[in-house]
PDB file of C-alpha atoms in Angstrom:
ATOM      1  CA  MET A 277      40.264  60.770  66.078  1.00 49.00           C
ATOM      2  CA  SER A 278      42.349  61.542  69.099  1.00 53.00           C
ATOM      3  CA  GLN A 279      40.390  62.068  72.246  1.00 62.00           C
ATOM      4  CA  SER A 280      42.244  65.276  73.014  1.00 87.00           C
ATOM      5  CA  ALA A 281      41.318  66.980  69.717  1.00 87.00           C
ATOM      6  CA  THR A 282      37.710  65.856  70.050  1.00 89.00           C
ATOM      7  CA  ASP A 283      37.580  66.901  73.707  1.00 91.00           C
ATOM      8  CA  GLU A 284      39.011  70.311  72.844  1.00 92.00           C
ATOM      9  CA  LEU A 285      36.390  70.771  70.134  1.00 92.00           C
ATOM     10  CA  LYS A 286      33.592  69.660  72.470  1.00 91.00           C
ATOM     11  CA  ALA A 287      34.797  72.112  75.121  1.00 93.00           C
ATOM     12  CA  THR A 288      34.871  74.965  72.606  1.00 94.00           C
ATOM     13  CA  VAL A 289      31.409  74.069  71.298  1.00 93.00           C
ATOM     14  CA  ASN A 290      30.134  74.005  74.893  1.00 94.00           C
ATOM     15  CA  ILE A 291      31.480  77.502  75.539  1.00 95.00           C
ATOM     16  CA  VAL A 292      29.611  78.848  72.508  1.00 94.00           C
ATOM     17  CA  GLU A 293      26.370  77.091  73.448  1.00 93.00           C
ATOM     18  CA  GLU A 294      26.592  77.984  77.156  1.00 94.00           C
ATOM     19  CA  THR A 295      27.302  81.623  76.367  1.00 94.00           C
ATOM     20  CA  TYR A 296      24.321  81.831  74.053  1.00 93.00           C
ATOM     21  CA  GLU A 297      22.033  80.323  76.707  1.00 94.00           C
ATOM     22  CA  PHE A 298      23.472  82.591  79.403  1.00 93.00           C
ATOM     23  CA  CYS A 299      22.970  85.628  77.188  1.00 92.00           C
ATOM     24  CA  LEU A 300      19.344  84.692  76.487  1.00 91.00           C
ATOM     25  CA  ALA A 301      18.697  84.697  80.236  1.00 91.00           C
ATOM     26  CA  TYR A 302      20.655  87.932  80.736  1.00 86.00           C
ATOM     27  CA  ALA A 303      18.733  89.662  77.964  1.00 89.00           C
ATOM     28  CA  ALA A 304      15.467  88.706  79.669  1.00 88.00           C
ATOM     29  CA  LYS A 305      16.565  90.294  82.970  1.00 85.00           C
ATOM     30  CA  GLY A 306      16.078  93.827  81.695  1.00 82.00           C
ATOM     31  CA  VAL A 307      19.425  95.096  83.000  1.00 79.00           C
ATOM     32  CA  SER A 308      19.708  98.814  82.242  1.00 82.00           C
ATOM     33  CA  GLY A 309      22.888 100.861  82.026  1.00 73.00           C
ATOM     34  CA  LEU A 310      22.410 102.027  85.599  1.00 65.00           C
ATOM     35  CA  MET A 311      21.809  98.474  86.835  1.00 71.00           C
ATOM     36  CA  ALA A 312      24.844  97.203  84.901  1.00 69.00           C
ATOM     37  CA  ARG A 313      27.085  99.526  86.921  1.00 71.00           C
ATOM     38  CA  THR A 314      26.476  97.560  90.114  1.00 70.00           C
ATOM     39  CA  GLY A 315      29.451  95.340  89.433  1.00 68.00           C
ATOM     40  CA  ASP A 316      27.799  92.104  88.270  1.00 68.00           C
ATOM     41  CA  THR A 317      30.592  90.703  86.138  1.00 85.00           C
ATOM     42  CA  GLN A 318      28.977  87.400  85.136  1.00 90.00           C
ATOM     43  CA  VAL A 319      27.967  88.521  81.656  1.00 92.00           C
ATOM     44  CA  ARG A 320      31.382  90.058  81.012  1.00 92.00           C
ATOM     45  CA  ASP A 321      33.141  86.909  82.259  1.00 95.00           C
ATOM     46  CA  GLN A 322      31.011  84.693  80.025  1.00 96.00           C
ATOM     47  CA  LEU A 323      31.574  86.907  76.970  1.00 97.00           C
ATOM     48  CA  GLU A 324      35.324  86.958  77.660  1.00 97.00           C
ATOM     49  CA  LYS A 325      35.368  83.141  77.673  1.00 97.00           C
ATOM     50  CA  LEU A 326      33.598  83.210  74.328  1.00 97.00           C
ATOM     51  CA  ALA A 327      36.001  85.834  72.965  1.00 98.00           C
ATOM     52  CA  GLN A 328      38.938  83.604  73.931  1.00 97.00           C
ATOM     53  CA  ALA A 329      37.395  80.506  72.341  1.00 96.00           C
ATOM     54  CA  LEU A 330      36.239  81.904  68.990  1.00 97.00           C
ATOM     55  CA  PRO A 331      39.609  82.638  67.332  1.00 96.00           C
ATOM     56  CA  ASN A 332      40.595  78.968  67.770  1.00 94.00           C
ATOM     57  CA  LEU A 333      37.323  77.330  66.738  1.00 95.00           C
ATOM     58  CA  GLY A 334      38.249  76.755  63.081  1.00 94.00           C
ATOM     59  CA  ASN A 335      41.677  75.358  63.930  1.00 94.00           C
ATOM     60  CA  VAL A 336      40.285  73.065  66.609  1.00 94.00           C
ATOM     61  CA  PHE A 337      37.763  71.664  64.140  1.00 93.00           C
ATOM     62  CA  LEU A 338      40.536  71.309  61.552  1.00 93.00           C
ATOM     63  CA  LYS A 339      42.564  69.194  64.022  1.00 92.00           C
ATOM     64  CA  VAL A 340      39.657  66.795  64.377  1.00 90.00           C
ATOM     65  CA  VAL A 341      39.139  66.645  60.602  1.00 90.00           C
ATOM     66  CA  GLU A 342      42.834  65.983  59.947  1.00 88.00           C
ATOM     67  CA  GLU A 343      42.572  62.868  62.090  1.00 85.00           C
ATOM     68  CA  LEU A 344      39.731  61.408  60.029  1.00 79.00           C
ATOM     69  CA  GLU A 345      40.547  58.331  58.036  1.00 72.00           C
ATOM     70  CA  GLY A 346      39.748  57.977  54.375  1.00 70.00           C
ATOM     71  CA  ASP A 347      39.292  60.384  51.522  1.00 70.00           C
ATOM     72  CA  GLY A 348      36.428  62.402  53.026  1.00 74.00           C
ATOM     73  CA  ARG A 349      38.612  65.047  54.658  1.00 78.00           C
ATOM     74  CA  GLU A 350      38.601  67.324  51.631  1.00 81.00           C
ATOM     75  CA  GLN A 351      34.829  67.678  51.897  1.00 86.00           C
ATOM     76  CA  TYR A 352      35.289  69.521  55.187  1.00 89.00           C
ATOM     77  CA  ARG A 353      37.554  72.289  53.833  1.00 89.00           C
ATOM     78  CA  GLY A 354      34.773  74.575  52.625  1.00 91.00           C
ATOM     79  CA  PHE A 355      32.908  74.336  55.907  1.00 94.00           C
ATOM     80  CA  ILE A 356      36.065  75.044  57.882  1.00 94.00           C
ATOM     81  CA  GLU A 357      36.477  78.319  55.987  1.00 95.00           C
ATOM     82  CA  VAL A 358      32.833  79.239  56.650  1.00 96.00           C
ATOM     83  CA  LEU A 359      33.317  78.383  60.330  1.00 96.00           C
ATOM     84  CA  ARG A 360      36.416  80.576  60.512  1.00 97.00           C
ATOM     85  CA  ARG A 361      34.613  83.534  58.911  1.00 97.00           C
ATOM     86  CA  ASP A 362      31.574  83.143  61.159  1.00 97.00           C
ATOM     87  CA  ALA A 363      33.793  82.852  64.246  1.00 97.00           C
ATOM     88  CA  GLU A 364      35.745  85.951  63.184  1.00 97.00           C
ATOM     89  CA  ALA A 365      32.557  87.975  62.651  1.00 97.00           C
ATOM     90  CA  GLY A 366      31.104  86.749  65.945  1.00 97.00           C
ATOM     91  CA  HIS A 367      34.357  87.560  67.723  1.00 98.00           C
ATOM     92  CA  ALA A 368      34.280  91.133  66.396  1.00 98.00           C
ATOM     93  CA  ALA A 369      30.739  91.607  67.705  1.00 97.00           C
ATOM     94  CA  VAL A 370      31.594  90.154  71.121  1.00 97.00           C
ATOM     95  CA  GLN A 371      34.672  92.395  71.343  1.00 98.00           C
ATOM     96  CA  LEU A 372      32.499  95.426  70.590  1.00 97.00           C
ATOM     97  CA  VAL A 373      30.172  94.576  73.475  1.00 95.00           C
ATOM     98  CA  LEU A 374      33.114  93.889  75.796  1.00 95.00           C
ATOM     99  CA  ALA A 375      34.522  97.332  74.968  1.00 95.00           C
ATOM    100  CA  GLN A 376      31.500  98.934  76.642  1.00 92.00           C
ATOM    101  CA  GLU A 377      31.809 100.033  80.238  1.00 89.00           C
ATOM    102  CA  ASN A 378      28.362  98.666  81.110  1.00 88.00           C
ATOM    103  CA  ILE A 379      26.742  95.733  79.350  1.00 90.00           C
ATOM    104  CA  THR A 380      22.959  96.050  79.263  1.00 86.00           C
ATOM    105  CA  SER A 381      20.337  93.435  78.542  1.00 89.00           C
ATOM    106  CA  GLN A 382      19.410  95.262  75.349  1.00 92.00           C
ATOM    107  CA  MET A 383      23.023  95.108  74.131  1.00 92.00           C
ATOM    108  CA  VAL A 384      23.148  91.389  74.812  1.00 92.00           C
ATOM    109  CA  ASP A 385      19.758  90.880  73.154  1.00 93.00           C
ATOM    110  CA  ASN A 386      21.015  92.684  70.051  1.00 94.00           C
ATOM    111  CA  LEU A 387      24.214  90.623  70.125  1.00 95.00           C
ATOM    112  CA  ASN A 388      22.178  87.403  70.297  1.00 91.00           C
ATOM    113  CA  GLY A 389      20.049  88.578  67.395  1.00 92.00           C
ATOM    114  CA  MET A 390      22.947  89.380  65.085  1.00 93.00           C
ATOM    115  CA  ILE A 391      23.025  87.250  61.970  1.00 94.00           C
ATOM    116  CA  HIS A 392      26.749  86.675  62.550  1.00 92.00           C
ATOM    117  CA  LEU A 393      26.178  85.026  65.916  1.00 92.00           C
ATOM    118  CA  ARG A 394      23.184  83.090  64.650  1.00 94.00           C
ATOM    119  CA  ALA A 395      25.256  81.713  61.765  1.00 95.00           C
ATOM    120  CA  LEU A 396      28.018  80.754  64.193  1.00 95.00           C
ATOM    121  CA  LEU A 397      25.547  79.114  66.539  1.00 93.00           C
ATOM    122  CA  THR A 398      24.076  77.069  63.688  1.00 94.00           C
ATOM    123  CA  ASP A 399      27.606  76.017  62.662  1.00 94.00           C
ATOM    124  CA  VAL A 400      28.243  74.904  66.233  1.00 93.00           C
ATOM    125  CA  PHE A 401      24.941  73.012  66.453  1.00 92.00           C
ATOM    126  CA  LEU A 402      25.905  71.101  63.312  1.00 91.00           C
ATOM    127  CA  ILE A 403      29.335  70.264  64.731  1.00 90.00           C
ATOM    128  CA  ASP A 404      27.771  69.229  68.030  1.00 88.00           C
ATOM    129  CA  GLU A 405      25.519  66.741  66.234  1.00 88.00           C
ATOM    130  CA  MET A 406      28.520  65.356  64.348  1.00 85.00           C
ATOM    131  CA  LEU A 407      30.372  64.842  67.636  1.00 81.00           C
ATOM    132  CA  ARG A 408      27.588  62.754  69.108  1.00 78.00           C
ATOM    133  CA  PRO A 409      26.052  60.637  66.363  1.00 67.00           C
ATOM    134  CA  GLU A 410      24.748  58.097  68.878  1.00 65.00           C
ATOM    135  CA  ALA A 411      22.574  60.674  70.665  1.00 57.00           C
ATOM    136  CA  ASP A 412      18.853  60.017  70.779  1.00 59.00           C
ATOM    137  CA  GLN A 413      17.050  61.693  67.932  1.00 54.00           C
ATOM    138  CA  PRO A 414      13.400  62.699  68.023  1.00 51.00           C
ATOM    139  CA  LEU A 415      11.119  60.411  66.073  1.00 47.00           C
ATOM    140  CA  HIS A 416      10.285  61.688  62.624  1.00 46.00           C
ATOM    141  CA  ILE A 417       6.573  62.275  62.226  1.00 53.00           C
ATOM    142  CA  GLN A 418       5.137  62.050  58.743  1.00 57.00           C
ATOM    143  CA  PRO A 419       3.273  65.202  57.727  1.00 57.00           C
ATOM    144  CA  ALA A 420      -0.498  64.884  57.552  1.00 61.00           C
ATOM    145  CA  GLU A 421      -1.858  64.495  54.056  1.00 58.00           C
TER     146      GLU A 421
END
């Protein structure tokens, strides 16, 4: 795997994760339509970064997969298509929010709650774990009998 393809994928994954975390905090602020007019552009800037990253997510992941050695590459094809669809649906939702003059906390909360963004986020969490297999994992605790 080339470092540049992996780095590009990590950067894209980070944008998705950071935007989700930012939006959770923004949703909790209780920003109303009137408050949103004050010119705070942070939420819009963060959503624009996400909107720029999403259309390329599937292709960036594909670049990493194409560099894998062995016969396992074909097993990734189905997931890549799912990732592309989820990114496309998430992108459409983000674009809808960006089209609004004022972005309220409730809008962002509804965006975060959309099944499309949740599916995308879960896709990204899976990819993130694949990119860092050496990361510490929590100990598995056997269920009580």
